Coordinates of C-alpha atoms in Angstrom, one line a residue:
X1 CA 12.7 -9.0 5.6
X2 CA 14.5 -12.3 5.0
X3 CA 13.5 -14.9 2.6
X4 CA 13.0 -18.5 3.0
X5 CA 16.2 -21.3 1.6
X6 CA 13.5 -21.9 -1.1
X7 CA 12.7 -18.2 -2.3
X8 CA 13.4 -16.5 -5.2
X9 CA 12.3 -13.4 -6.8
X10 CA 10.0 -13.4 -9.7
X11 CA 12.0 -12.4 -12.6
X12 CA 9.6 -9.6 -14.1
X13 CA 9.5 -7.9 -10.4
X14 CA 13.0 -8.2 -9.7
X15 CA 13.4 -5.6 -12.7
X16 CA 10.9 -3.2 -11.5
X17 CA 12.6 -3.6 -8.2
X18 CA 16.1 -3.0 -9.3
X19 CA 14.7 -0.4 -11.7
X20 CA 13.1 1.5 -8.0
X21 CA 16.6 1.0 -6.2
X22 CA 18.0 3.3 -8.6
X23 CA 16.2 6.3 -7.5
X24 CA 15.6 4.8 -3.8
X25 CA 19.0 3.8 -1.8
X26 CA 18.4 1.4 1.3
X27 CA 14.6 1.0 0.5
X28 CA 14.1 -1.9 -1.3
X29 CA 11.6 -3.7 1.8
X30 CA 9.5 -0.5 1.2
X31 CA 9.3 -1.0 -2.7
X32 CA 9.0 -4.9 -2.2
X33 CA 5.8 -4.4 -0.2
X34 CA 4.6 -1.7 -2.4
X35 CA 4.8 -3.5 -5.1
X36 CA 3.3 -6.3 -3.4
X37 CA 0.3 -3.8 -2.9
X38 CA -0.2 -3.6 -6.5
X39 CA -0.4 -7.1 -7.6
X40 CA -2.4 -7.7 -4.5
X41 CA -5.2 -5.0 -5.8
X42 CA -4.7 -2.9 -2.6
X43 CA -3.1 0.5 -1.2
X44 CA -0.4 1.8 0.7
X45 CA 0.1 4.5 2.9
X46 CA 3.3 5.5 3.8
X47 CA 4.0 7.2 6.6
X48 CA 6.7 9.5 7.9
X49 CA 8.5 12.8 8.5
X50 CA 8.6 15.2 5.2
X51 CA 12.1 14.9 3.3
X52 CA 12.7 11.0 3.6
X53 CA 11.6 10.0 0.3
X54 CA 7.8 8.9 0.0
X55 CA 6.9 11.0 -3.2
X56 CA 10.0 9.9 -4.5
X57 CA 9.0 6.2 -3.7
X58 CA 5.4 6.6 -5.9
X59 CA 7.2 8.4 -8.6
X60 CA 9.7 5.6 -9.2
X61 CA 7.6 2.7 -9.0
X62 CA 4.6 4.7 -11.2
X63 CA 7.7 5.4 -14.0
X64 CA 9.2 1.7 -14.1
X65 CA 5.3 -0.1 -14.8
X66 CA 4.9 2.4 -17.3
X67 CA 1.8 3.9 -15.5
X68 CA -0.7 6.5 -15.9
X69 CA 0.8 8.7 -13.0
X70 CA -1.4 11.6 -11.2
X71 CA -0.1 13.8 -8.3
X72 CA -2.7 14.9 -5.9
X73 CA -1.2 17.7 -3.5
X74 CA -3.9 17.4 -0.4
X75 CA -4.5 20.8 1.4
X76 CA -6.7 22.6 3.5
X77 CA -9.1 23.8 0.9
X78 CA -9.5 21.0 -1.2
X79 CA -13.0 20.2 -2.5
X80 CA -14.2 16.4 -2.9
X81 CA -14.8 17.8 -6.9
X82 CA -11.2 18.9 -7.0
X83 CA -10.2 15.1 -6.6
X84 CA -13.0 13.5 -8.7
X85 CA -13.7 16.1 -11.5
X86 CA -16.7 17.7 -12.2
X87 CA -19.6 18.2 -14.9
X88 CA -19.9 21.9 -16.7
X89 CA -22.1 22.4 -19.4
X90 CA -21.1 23.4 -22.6
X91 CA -23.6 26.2 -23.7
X92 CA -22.5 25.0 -27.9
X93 CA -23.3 21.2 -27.5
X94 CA -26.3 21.8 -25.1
X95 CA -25.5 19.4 -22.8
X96 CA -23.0 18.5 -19.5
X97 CA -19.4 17.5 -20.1
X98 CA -17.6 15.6 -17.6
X99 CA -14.3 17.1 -16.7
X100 CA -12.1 13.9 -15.2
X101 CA -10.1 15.3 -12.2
X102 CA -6.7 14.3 -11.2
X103 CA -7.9 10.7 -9.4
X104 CA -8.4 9.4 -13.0
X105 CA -5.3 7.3 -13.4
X106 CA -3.4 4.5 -12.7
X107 CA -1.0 5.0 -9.8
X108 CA -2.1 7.6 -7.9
X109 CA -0.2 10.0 -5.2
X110 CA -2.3 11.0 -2.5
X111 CA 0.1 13.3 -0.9
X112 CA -0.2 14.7 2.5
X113 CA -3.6 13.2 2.9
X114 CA -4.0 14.2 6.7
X115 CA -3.5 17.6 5.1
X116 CA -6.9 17.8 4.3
X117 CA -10.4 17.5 5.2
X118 CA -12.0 14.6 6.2
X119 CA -14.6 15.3 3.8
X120 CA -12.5 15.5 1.1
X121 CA -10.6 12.4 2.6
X122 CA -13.6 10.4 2.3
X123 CA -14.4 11.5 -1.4
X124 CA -11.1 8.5 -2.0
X125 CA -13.0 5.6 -0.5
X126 CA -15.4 4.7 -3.3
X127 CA -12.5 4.4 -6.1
X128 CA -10.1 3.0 -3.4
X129 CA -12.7 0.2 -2.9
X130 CA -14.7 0.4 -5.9
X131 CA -12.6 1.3 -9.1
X132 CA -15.1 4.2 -10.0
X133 CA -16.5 7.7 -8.9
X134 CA -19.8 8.9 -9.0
X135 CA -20.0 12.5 -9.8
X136 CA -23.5 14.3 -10.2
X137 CA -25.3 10.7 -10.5
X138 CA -22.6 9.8 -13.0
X139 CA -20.2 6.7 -12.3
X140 CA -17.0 6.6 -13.8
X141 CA -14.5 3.9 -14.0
X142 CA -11.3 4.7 -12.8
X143 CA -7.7 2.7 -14.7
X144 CA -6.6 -0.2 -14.8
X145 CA -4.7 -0.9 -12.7
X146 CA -5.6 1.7 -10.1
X147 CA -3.2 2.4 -7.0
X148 CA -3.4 5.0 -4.6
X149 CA -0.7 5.5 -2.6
X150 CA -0.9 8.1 0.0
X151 CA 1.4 10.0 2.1
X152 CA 1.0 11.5 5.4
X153 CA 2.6 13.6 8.0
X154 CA 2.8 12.0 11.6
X155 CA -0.5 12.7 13.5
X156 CA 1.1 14.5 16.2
X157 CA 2.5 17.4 13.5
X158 CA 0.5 20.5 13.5
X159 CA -2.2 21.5 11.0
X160 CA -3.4 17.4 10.4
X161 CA -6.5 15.8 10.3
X162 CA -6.3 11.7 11.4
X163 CA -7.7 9.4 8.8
X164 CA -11.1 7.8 9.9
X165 CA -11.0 4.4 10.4
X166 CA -13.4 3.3 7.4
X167 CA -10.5 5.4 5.3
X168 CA -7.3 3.6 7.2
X169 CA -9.3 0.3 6.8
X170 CA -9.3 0.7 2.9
X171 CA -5.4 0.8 3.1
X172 CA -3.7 -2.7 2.1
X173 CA -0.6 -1.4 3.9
X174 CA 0.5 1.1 6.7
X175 CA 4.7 1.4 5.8
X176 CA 7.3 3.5 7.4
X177 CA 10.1 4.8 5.3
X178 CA 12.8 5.9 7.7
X179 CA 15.8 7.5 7.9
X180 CA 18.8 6.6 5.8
X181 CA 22.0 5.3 7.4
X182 CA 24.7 7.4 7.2
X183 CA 26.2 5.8 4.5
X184 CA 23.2 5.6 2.1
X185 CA 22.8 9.3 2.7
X186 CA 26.2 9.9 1.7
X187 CA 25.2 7.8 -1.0
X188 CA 22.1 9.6 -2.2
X189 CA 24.0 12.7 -2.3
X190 CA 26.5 11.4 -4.5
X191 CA 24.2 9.8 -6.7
X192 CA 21.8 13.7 -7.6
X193 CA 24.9 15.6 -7.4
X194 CA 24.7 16.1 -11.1
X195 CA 21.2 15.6 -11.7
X196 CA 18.4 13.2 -10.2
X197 CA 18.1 9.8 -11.4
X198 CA 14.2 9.7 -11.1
X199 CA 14.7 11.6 -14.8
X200 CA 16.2 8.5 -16.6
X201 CA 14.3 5.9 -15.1
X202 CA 12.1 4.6 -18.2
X203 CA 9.5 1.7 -17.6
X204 CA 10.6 -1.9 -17.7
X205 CA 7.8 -3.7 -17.8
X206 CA 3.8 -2.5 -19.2
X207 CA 0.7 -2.7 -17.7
X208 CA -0.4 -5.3 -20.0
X209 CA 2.1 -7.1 -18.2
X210 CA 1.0 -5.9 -14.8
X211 CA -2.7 -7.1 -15.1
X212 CA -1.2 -10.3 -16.0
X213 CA 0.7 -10.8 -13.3
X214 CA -2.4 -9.7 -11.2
X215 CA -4.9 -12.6 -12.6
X216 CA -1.7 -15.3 -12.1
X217 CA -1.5 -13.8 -8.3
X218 CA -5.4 -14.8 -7.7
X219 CA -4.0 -18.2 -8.3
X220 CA -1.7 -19.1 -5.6
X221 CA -2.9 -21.6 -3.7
X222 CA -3.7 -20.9 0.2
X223 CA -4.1 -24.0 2.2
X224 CA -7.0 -24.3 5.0
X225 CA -4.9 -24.4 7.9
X226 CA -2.7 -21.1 6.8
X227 CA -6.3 -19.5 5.9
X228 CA -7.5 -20.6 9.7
X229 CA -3.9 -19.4 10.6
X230 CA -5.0 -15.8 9.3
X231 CA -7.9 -15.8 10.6
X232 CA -7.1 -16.8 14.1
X233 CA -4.4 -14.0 14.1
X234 CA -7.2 -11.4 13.2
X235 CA -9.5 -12.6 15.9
X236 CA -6.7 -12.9 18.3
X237 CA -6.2 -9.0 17.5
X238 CA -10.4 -8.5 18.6
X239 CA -9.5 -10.0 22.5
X240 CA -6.4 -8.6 23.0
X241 CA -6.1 -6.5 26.5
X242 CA -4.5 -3.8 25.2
X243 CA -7.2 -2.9 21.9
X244 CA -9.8 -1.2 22.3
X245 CA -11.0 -2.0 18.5
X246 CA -9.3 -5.0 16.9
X247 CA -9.2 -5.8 12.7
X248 CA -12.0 -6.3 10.4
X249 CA -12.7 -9.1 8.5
X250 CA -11.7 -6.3 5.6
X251 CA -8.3 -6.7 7.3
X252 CA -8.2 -10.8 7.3
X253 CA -9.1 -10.7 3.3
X254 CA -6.4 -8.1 2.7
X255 CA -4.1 -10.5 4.2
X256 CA -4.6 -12.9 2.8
X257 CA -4.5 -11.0 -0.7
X258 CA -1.0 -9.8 0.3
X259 CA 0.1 -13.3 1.3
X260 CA -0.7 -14.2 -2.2
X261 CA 0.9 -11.4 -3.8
X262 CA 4.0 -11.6 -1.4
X263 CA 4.5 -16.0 -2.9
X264 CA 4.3 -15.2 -6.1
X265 CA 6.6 -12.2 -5.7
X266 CA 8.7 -14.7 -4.5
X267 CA 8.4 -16.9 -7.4
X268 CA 6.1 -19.5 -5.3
X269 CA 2.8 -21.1 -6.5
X270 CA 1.3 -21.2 -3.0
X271 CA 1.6 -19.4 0.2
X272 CA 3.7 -20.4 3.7
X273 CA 2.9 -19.1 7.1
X274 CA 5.5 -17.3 7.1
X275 CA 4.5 -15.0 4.7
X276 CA 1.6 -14.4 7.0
X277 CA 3.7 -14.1 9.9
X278 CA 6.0 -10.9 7.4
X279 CA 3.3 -9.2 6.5
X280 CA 0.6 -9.1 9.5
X281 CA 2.1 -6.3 11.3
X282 CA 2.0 -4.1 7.8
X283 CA -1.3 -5.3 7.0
X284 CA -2.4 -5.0 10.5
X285 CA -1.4 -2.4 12.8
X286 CA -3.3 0.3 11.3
X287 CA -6.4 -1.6 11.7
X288 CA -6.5 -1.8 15.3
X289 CA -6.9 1.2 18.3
X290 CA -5.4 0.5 21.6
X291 CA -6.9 1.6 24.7
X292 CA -6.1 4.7 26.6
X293 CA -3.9 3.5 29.2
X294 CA -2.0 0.9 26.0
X295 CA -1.1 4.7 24.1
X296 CA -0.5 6.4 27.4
X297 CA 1.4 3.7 28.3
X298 CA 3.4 4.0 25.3
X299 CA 2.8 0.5 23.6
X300 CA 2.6 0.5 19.8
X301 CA 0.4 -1.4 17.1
X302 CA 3.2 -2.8 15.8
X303 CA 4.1 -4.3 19.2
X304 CA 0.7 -5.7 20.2
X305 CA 0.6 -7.5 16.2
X306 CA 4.1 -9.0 17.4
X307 CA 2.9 -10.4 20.3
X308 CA -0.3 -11.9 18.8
X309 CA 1.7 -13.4 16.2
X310 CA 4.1 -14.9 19.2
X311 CA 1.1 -16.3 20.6
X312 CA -1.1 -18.0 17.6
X313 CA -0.3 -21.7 16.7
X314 CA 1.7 -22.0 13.4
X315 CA 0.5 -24.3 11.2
X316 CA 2.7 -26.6 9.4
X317 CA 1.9 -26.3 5.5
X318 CA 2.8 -28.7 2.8
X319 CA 5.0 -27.4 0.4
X320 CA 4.0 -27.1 -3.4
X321 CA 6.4 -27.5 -6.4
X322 CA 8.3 -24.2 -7.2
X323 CA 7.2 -22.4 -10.4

C-alpha cells in the first residue's frame, strides 16, 4: 500500500505503528488499516489460517493505546450471557446486580468467531453498532473507545459456522494476514528466542488521546465528486454480473468513514480518490455474494471490487493545504 508524493504519516500514529512492528514483523499494512479502523469508529475482522499472528495483531495494538483489553475465546457452547454478562440477585441487598461480562471494554478480541453459534454471534451486533448491551431490559454502555476485532478460521475448515450477512455487514474491514516471507520468519524466530516482545510493549499514546484523534478525523473534508465517486463504486458493486447481492449503503458510509480515517492517518486534512480506490476492496469485498457459477467459477470478491474500481470514472479532486 503505497503512499502518494504528498503523504506523510501522522506523527502520533506513526508511534503506535512502530510500537505494533515490534511484536508484528512484515505486517505493518495490516496494523495501518487496523488502526485506521479505530479512528474511523469501525471493526475489523481478520481472517486467516491459525498460527499467522491475528491474536498477536489485537494484543499489540490494544497494549500501545493503552486500552482496556478483553479476550473473548468463541466456542461451541458459548451463551449470548457469557459475552454480555448477566444480572444475579444478591439475596443481602435485596435486589439484581449486574455482572459485566467480558464485551465490557475497549478493544475487544473476538476470537474464532465462526467458532460459535450464530446466536451467540449475533448477541455482538448491538455494541458493534450501538456502543451498549441490553441485558434483562437493562442497557449498558460499552467503553470508550470500543473495538471489536474478530478472528476467524477460513469457512471451508471444519467445525465453523459463516457469519450472517447483517453480522459481516457491521465489520468496517475484512483483512488477510498471510504468511511471512521466509526471511521475516527467520526474523520472528530470532526476535522470541529469549522471550516474546508482546511483554515489553508499554502504551505510547492514551485514549484521551485516541478520542481526540477520533473527533479531528470527523473533520476531514470529503469533496462531492469523491463522495459521488464512492457512491458510484457501491452501486456499481449492486449490477455487477457476477453478484448476486451487492453492498449496502452501510458499506458506502463505512467508506467513506475509512477514507477519512485513512487522510488524516496520512497527515492530510481532506480526502483523495485514491484513498477510496486503497481501501474499497477491504471495506468492500465482504459486503458482496457472488453468484453460484462466479464461486464455482472460482472468481473472488476481491477481484470483482478490482474490476469495479477499473471501471468507475475517477474524479479529479482539488487538493487542500497539508496539516
Amino acid at each position: 500500500m503505497s503512499t502518494t508524493r504528498f503523504d506523510s504519516v501522522h506523527p502520533l500514529l506513526e508511534k503506535v505503528i512502530d510500537s505494533v512492528e515490534k511484536v508484528m514483523i512484515g505486517k505493518r499494512q495490516i496494523a495501518e488499516l487496523s488502526l485506521v479502523s479505530l479512528l474511523a469508529d469501525g471493526h475489523v475482522l481478520l481472517e486467516d489460517v491459525p498460527g499467522v499472528g491475528k491474536t498477536m495483531m489485537v494484543k499489540a495494538i490494544a497494549k500501545s493505546v493503552g486500552a482496556k483489553f478483553q479476550r473473548i475465546q468463541f466456542t461451541p457452547d458459548l451463551l449470548p450471557s457469557d459475552l454480555t454478562g448477566i444480572s444475579i440477585y444478591n439475596q443481602k441487598e435485596s435486589k439484581f446486580e449486574f455482572r459485566p461480562g467480558p464485551i465490557m471494554g475497549n478493544i475487544i478480541l473476538a476470537d474464532e468467531i465462526n467458532r460459535t453459534s450464530p446466536k451467540t454471534q449475533s448477541a455482538l451486533l448491538e455494541g458493534m453498532e450501538d456502543g451498549c448491551v441490553t441485558v434483562d431490559g437493562e442497557t449498558h454502555s460499552l467503553g470508550n473507545p470500543f473495538f471489536v476485532m474478530a478472528t476467524q478460521n477460513p469457512i471451508e475448515y471444519e467445525g465453523t459456522f459463516p457469519l450472517p450477512e447483517a453480522q459481516m455487514d457491521r465489520f468496517m474491514m475484512k483483512l488477510h494476514m498471510g504468511y511471512p516471507s521466509e526471511q521475516e520468519e527467520l526474523d520472528v524466530l530470532t526476535r522470541i528466542e529469549k522471550g516474546h516482545p508482546i511483554d515489553k510493549v508499554e502504551p505510547v499514546i492514551g485514549l484521551d488521546e485516541i478520542l481526540r484523534l477520533k473527533a479531528e478525523v470527523l473533520q476531514v473534508f470529503v469533496e462531492n465528486s469523491v463522495r459521488k465517486y464512492m457512491v458510484d463504486i457501491v452501486r456499481r458493486t449492486r449490477n455487477h454480473r457476477l453478484v448476486y447481492l451487492g453492498a449496502s449503503p452501510r458499506g458506502a458510509l463505512s467508506l467513506m468513514k475509512a477514507a477519512q480515517a485513512y487522510a488524516f492517518y496520512h497527515n492530510r486534512d481532506y480526502v483523495v480518490p485514491d484513498d477510496v480506490k486503497r481501501l474499497a476492496p477491504f471495506v468492500l469485498s465482504h459486503r458482496i455474494i457472488l453468484k453460484s457459477d462466479a464461486k464455482f467459477g472460482g472468481q473472488k470478491p476481491e477481484e470483482v471490487i478490482k474490476e469495479v474500481l477499473e471501471h468507475v470514472h475517477v474524479p479529479v479532486a482539488k487538493e487542500r493545504s497539508l496539516r
